């Protein structure tokens, strides 16, 4: 039987959940105040527009859907701004949910996306609202997913990860540095599962997925840009080895892979 993989993504944009964040020990009122503080939201929109949305809209393979998960209490003006950004990009759909346990919110967000009746498998991928993924990401998810399904010994879900990328820290002496991660990073990370399995890439902490699933990782080229800033929920520090790219090589990678220039990253 020929397999067909449907690709579904999920990006959380300051979604107010009952858990799932490092700061979730705070009560919901405190979390809501922190998430929707005007200056913070403005910073998130800058990162979203210049990194996350820009590179999502740049994908070579646009045969995918991606939910942007926001909370029901998302400020009205911010919602209108978000709708204006994504309205002309058909693969992207805003999903609004009340506060709930994170894994349940994730499940509902993926279920809100259109279903391909002809698909035999679903590749769920994750992306953060403040990071960038290489323009080939969804194409590689499809190509690797199709290839791996031909050689898999069983029907268990498996992981596709990209362990090489760039860290963007505007406050550092060298704002852009290349790194090879030793464990899967969440940017563009995908799980391929048989349709009806209901397993998604959010089932486990992304750093620990190799302990539970077969995992195919690539380091052929830098496939993501991870931003380091004051609002990072988790510690945005490399866990691996530094790469050899020099400034000229970084410029080339930025433009070829992400449609960006160093000047476009100023002010983040």
Short mmCIF file of C-alpha atoms in Angstrom, two decimals:
data_model
loop_
_atom_site.label_atom_id
_atom_site.label_comp_id
_atom_site.label_asym_id
_atom_site.label_seq_id
_atom_site.Cartn_x
_atom_site.Cartn_y
_atom_site.Cartn_z
CA UNK A 1 0.00 0.00 0.00
CA UNK A 2 1.34 3.41 -0.96
CA UNK A 3 1.61 5.79 1.97
CA UNK A 4 0.61 9.44 1.95
CA UNK A 5 1.75 11.85 4.64
CA UNK A 6 -0.33 14.85 5.64
CA UNK A 7 1.69 17.61 7.34
CA UNK A 8 0.17 19.60 10.21
CA UNK A 9 2.01 22.21 12.26
CA UNK A 10 1.33 24.02 15.51
CA UNK A 11 2.64 27.36 16.72
CA UNK A 12 1.59 28.69 20.12
CA UNK A 13 1.33 32.48 20.28
CA UNK A 14 1.24 33.47 23.95
CA UNK A 15 -1.42 30.84 24.62
CA UNK A 16 -2.61 30.87 28.23
CA UNK A 17 -2.56 27.22 29.31
CA UNK A 18 -2.95 25.61 32.72
CA UNK A 19 0.51 24.09 32.42
CA UNK A 20 3.26 23.54 29.87
CA UNK A 21 5.46 26.57 30.59
CA UNK A 22 8.35 26.97 32.99
CA UNK A 23 6.43 29.83 34.60
CA UNK A 24 3.18 27.86 34.91
CA UNK A 25 3.56 27.70 38.69
CA UNK A 26 2.07 31.21 38.68
CA UNK A 27 -1.72 31.42 38.88
CA UNK A 28 -3.68 32.09 35.67
CA UNK A 29 -4.29 35.75 36.48
CA UNK A 30 -0.56 36.37 36.93
CA UNK A 31 0.22 34.40 33.76
CA UNK A 32 -2.37 36.36 31.80
CA UNK A 33 -0.92 39.66 33.00
CA UNK A 34 2.59 38.57 32.06
CA UNK A 35 1.68 37.16 28.62
CA UNK A 36 -0.37 40.14 27.51
CA UNK A 37 1.73 42.95 28.93
CA UNK A 38 1.82 45.43 26.00
CA UNK A 39 5.60 45.77 25.73
CA UNK A 40 6.04 42.00 25.80
CA UNK A 41 3.39 41.47 23.13
CA UNK A 42 5.08 44.05 20.93
CA UNK A 43 8.36 42.17 21.25
CA UNK A 44 6.62 38.90 20.38
CA UNK A 45 5.01 40.39 17.29
CA UNK A 46 8.41 41.62 16.05
CA UNK A 47 9.88 38.13 16.44
CA UNK A 48 6.80 36.48 14.95
CA UNK A 49 6.72 38.68 11.87
CA UNK A 50 10.44 38.74 11.18
CA UNK A 51 11.33 35.14 12.05
CA UNK A 52 8.45 32.69 12.54
CA UNK A 53 5.85 33.88 10.05
CA UNK A 54 8.38 35.14 7.50
CA UNK A 55 10.04 31.74 7.18
CA UNK A 56 6.78 29.78 7.43
CA UNK A 57 5.44 31.72 4.43
CA UNK A 58 8.73 31.06 2.61
CA UNK A 59 8.41 27.26 2.64
CA UNK A 60 9.17 25.51 -0.66
CA UNK A 61 6.48 22.90 0.08
CA UNK A 62 3.25 24.72 0.98
CA UNK A 63 1.10 21.58 1.05
CA UNK A 64 0.68 21.76 4.82
CA UNK A 65 -1.48 23.44 7.42
CA UNK A 66 -0.39 25.18 10.61
CA UNK A 67 -2.49 26.24 13.59
CA UNK A 68 -1.59 29.40 15.47
CA UNK A 69 -2.91 28.72 18.95
CA UNK A 70 -4.04 31.73 21.00
CA UNK A 71 -6.15 32.11 24.12
CA UNK A 72 -9.76 33.28 24.28
CA UNK A 73 -8.53 36.19 26.41
CA UNK A 74 -6.01 37.31 23.77
CA UNK A 75 -6.35 41.12 23.56
CA UNK A 76 -8.74 42.24 20.83
CA UNK A 77 -6.31 44.66 19.15
CA UNK A 78 -3.55 42.04 19.18
CA UNK A 79 -5.91 39.48 17.63
CA UNK A 80 -6.81 41.89 14.84
CA UNK A 81 -3.13 42.48 14.19
CA UNK A 82 -2.42 38.75 14.09
CA UNK A 83 -5.32 38.14 11.72
CA UNK A 84 -4.02 40.86 9.43
CA UNK A 85 -0.59 39.23 9.26
CA UNK A 86 -1.77 35.70 8.40
CA UNK A 87 -4.92 36.38 6.37
CA UNK A 88 -3.29 35.96 2.94
CA UNK A 89 -1.31 32.83 3.86
CA UNK A 90 -3.72 29.95 3.28
CA UNK A 91 -1.83 27.19 5.15
CA UNK A 92 -2.07 29.10 8.44
CA UNK A 93 -5.17 29.10 10.64
CA UNK A 94 -5.77 30.84 13.97
CA UNK A 95 -7.24 28.55 16.64
CA UNK A 96 -8.68 30.08 19.82
CA UNK A 97 -9.09 28.05 23.01
CA UNK A 98 -9.80 28.71 26.70
CA UNK A 99 -7.18 27.85 29.33
CA UNK A 100 -6.78 24.09 29.61
CA UNK A 101 -4.15 21.42 30.21
CA UNK A 102 -1.49 21.90 27.55
CA UNK A 103 -1.67 18.46 25.94
CA UNK A 104 -5.45 18.77 25.54
CA UNK A 105 -5.10 22.20 23.96
CA UNK A 106 -2.52 20.80 21.53
CA UNK A 107 -4.85 17.93 20.60
CA UNK A 108 -7.76 20.28 19.95
CA UNK A 109 -5.61 22.65 17.90
CA UNK A 110 -4.39 19.86 15.62
CA UNK A 111 -7.94 18.49 15.30
CA UNK A 112 -9.15 21.94 14.21
CA UNK A 113 -7.02 21.69 11.06
CA UNK A 114 -8.54 20.19 7.89
CA UNK A 115 -8.23 16.43 7.51
CA UNK A 116 -6.90 14.81 4.34
CA UNK A 117 -9.12 11.78 3.81
CA UNK A 118 -6.54 10.21 1.50
CA UNK A 119 -3.68 10.41 4.01
CA UNK A 120 -2.35 7.24 5.61
CA UNK A 121 -0.05 9.06 8.05
CA UNK A 122 0.13 12.45 9.73
CA UNK A 123 3.35 14.35 10.36
CA UNK A 124 2.82 16.84 13.17
CA UNK A 125 5.50 19.50 13.53
CA UNK A 126 6.10 22.22 16.05
CA UNK A 127 7.35 25.75 15.61
CA UNK A 128 7.81 28.56 18.11
CA UNK A 129 6.51 32.08 17.54
CA UNK A 130 9.97 33.59 18.09
CA UNK A 131 12.15 31.30 15.96
CA UNK A 132 12.75 30.69 12.24
CA UNK A 133 12.85 27.48 10.24
CA UNK A 134 14.67 26.85 6.97
CA UNK A 135 12.62 27.18 3.80
CA UNK A 136 13.17 23.46 3.07
CA UNK A 137 11.76 22.24 6.41
CA UNK A 138 8.32 21.02 5.33
CA UNK A 139 9.78 19.59 2.13
CA UNK A 140 12.34 17.62 4.14
CA UNK A 141 9.65 16.40 6.55
CA UNK A 142 7.71 15.03 3.59
CA UNK A 143 10.72 13.53 1.81
CA UNK A 144 12.19 11.91 4.92
CA UNK A 145 8.78 10.77 6.15
CA UNK A 146 7.97 9.08 2.83
CA UNK A 147 11.40 7.43 2.67
CA UNK A 148 11.36 6.19 6.26
CA UNK A 149 7.90 4.66 5.87
CA UNK A 150 9.34 2.39 3.18
CA UNK A 151 11.92 0.87 5.53
CA UNK A 152 10.20 1.01 8.93
CA UNK A 153 9.96 -2.39 10.70
CA UNK A 154 6.71 -1.45 12.48
CA UNK A 155 3.89 1.11 12.60
CA UNK A 156 5.16 2.99 15.65
CA UNK A 157 5.53 6.79 15.44
CA UNK A 158 8.99 8.16 14.64
CA UNK A 159 10.74 11.51 14.86
CA UNK A 160 12.37 13.75 12.25
CA UNK A 161 14.71 16.36 13.75
CA UNK A 162 17.14 19.00 12.55
CA UNK A 163 20.07 19.33 14.93
CA UNK A 164 22.08 22.08 13.27
CA UNK A 165 21.18 25.76 13.24
CA UNK A 166 21.92 29.31 14.32
CA UNK A 167 21.45 31.01 17.66
CA UNK A 168 20.48 34.68 17.47
CA UNK A 169 21.44 36.71 20.54
CA UNK A 170 21.37 40.44 19.73
CA UNK A 171 23.08 41.28 23.04
CA UNK A 172 26.13 39.10 22.32
CA UNK A 173 29.42 40.22 20.73
CA UNK A 174 28.64 37.82 17.87
CA UNK A 175 24.84 37.92 17.50
CA UNK A 176 24.68 34.88 15.18
CA UNK A 177 26.53 31.68 15.96
CA UNK A 178 26.27 28.19 14.51
CA UNK A 179 25.60 25.14 16.70
CA UNK A 180 25.19 21.39 16.40
CA UNK A 181 22.71 20.26 19.06
CA UNK A 182 23.16 16.91 20.80
CA UNK A 183 19.42 16.44 21.32
CA UNK A 184 16.39 17.41 19.20
CA UNK A 185 15.43 21.07 19.24
CA UNK A 186 11.76 22.00 18.87
CA UNK A 187 12.06 24.12 15.71
CA UNK A 188 10.62 22.22 12.76
CA UNK A 189 10.67 19.02 14.80
CA UNK A 190 8.17 16.46 13.49
CA UNK A 191 6.54 13.20 14.50
CA UNK A 192 5.15 10.87 11.84
CA UNK A 193 2.36 8.59 13.06
CA UNK A 194 -0.18 6.33 11.42
CA UNK A 195 -3.45 8.13 10.88
CA UNK A 196 -5.71 7.45 13.84
CA UNK A 197 -2.79 6.99 16.25
CA UNK A 198 -3.38 10.47 17.75
CA UNK A 199 0.27 10.76 18.84
CA UNK A 200 1.74 14.21 18.21
CA UNK A 201 5.19 15.76 18.44
CA UNK A 202 4.14 17.44 21.72
CA UNK A 203 3.64 14.11 23.54
CA UNK A 204 7.08 14.29 25.16
CA UNK A 205 9.60 17.01 25.95
CA UNK A 206 11.44 17.52 22.67
CA UNK A 207 14.87 17.06 24.28
CA UNK A 208 13.87 13.59 25.52
CA UNK A 209 12.18 12.19 22.41
CA UNK A 210 15.12 9.96 21.49
CA UNK A 211 14.53 8.02 24.71
CA UNK A 212 11.06 6.98 23.53
CA UNK A 213 11.00 6.96 19.73
CA UNK A 214 13.15 6.12 16.75
CA UNK A 215 14.63 9.40 15.66
CA UNK A 216 16.12 10.48 12.32
CA UNK A 217 18.24 13.63 12.63
CA UNK A 218 19.94 15.76 9.99
CA UNK A 219 22.94 18.08 10.29
CA UNK A 220 23.58 18.68 6.59
CA UNK A 221 22.86 22.42 6.86
CA UNK A 222 21.64 24.97 9.43
CA UNK A 223 17.88 24.44 9.49
CA UNK A 224 16.71 26.90 12.14
CA UNK A 225 17.36 30.18 13.92
CA UNK A 226 16.68 30.17 17.64
CA UNK A 227 16.28 33.59 19.23
CA UNK A 228 17.68 34.41 22.66
CA UNK A 229 15.88 37.23 24.48
CA UNK A 230 14.44 38.36 27.79
CA UNK A 231 11.12 36.57 27.29
CA UNK A 232 12.43 33.04 26.70
CA UNK A 233 10.32 30.69 28.80
CA UNK A 234 13.03 28.03 28.87
CA UNK A 235 16.79 28.42 28.97
CA UNK A 236 17.83 29.21 25.41
CA UNK A 237 21.35 27.86 25.60
CA UNK A 238 23.07 25.57 23.09
CA UNK A 239 23.52 21.95 24.12
CA UNK A 240 26.18 20.65 21.78
CA UNK A 241 29.20 21.91 19.85
CA UNK A 242 29.87 25.17 18.08
CA UNK A 243 29.96 25.19 14.28
CA UNK A 244 32.67 26.66 12.04
CA UNK A 245 30.61 29.19 10.04
CA UNK A 246 32.22 32.60 9.74
CA UNK A 247 30.34 35.88 9.15
CA UNK A 248 30.38 35.53 5.35
CA UNK A 249 29.01 31.99 5.59
CA UNK A 250 26.35 33.09 8.06
CA UNK A 251 25.21 35.80 5.63
CA UNK A 252 24.93 33.25 2.85
CA UNK A 253 22.96 30.81 5.03
CA UNK A 254 20.65 33.59 6.23
CA UNK A 255 19.69 34.61 2.72
CA UNK A 256 19.62 31.22 1.00
CA UNK A 257 17.82 29.37 3.77
CA UNK A 258 15.71 32.00 5.50
CA UNK A 259 15.35 34.95 3.12
CA UNK A 260 16.96 37.20 5.73
CA UNK A 261 19.86 39.63 5.99
CA UNK A 262 21.68 40.68 9.18
CA UNK A 263 20.06 44.12 8.80
CA UNK A 264 16.58 42.55 8.92
CA UNK A 265 17.42 41.08 12.33
CA UNK A 266 18.38 44.39 13.89
CA UNK A 267 16.10 45.63 16.64
CA UNK A 268 14.90 42.19 17.75
#
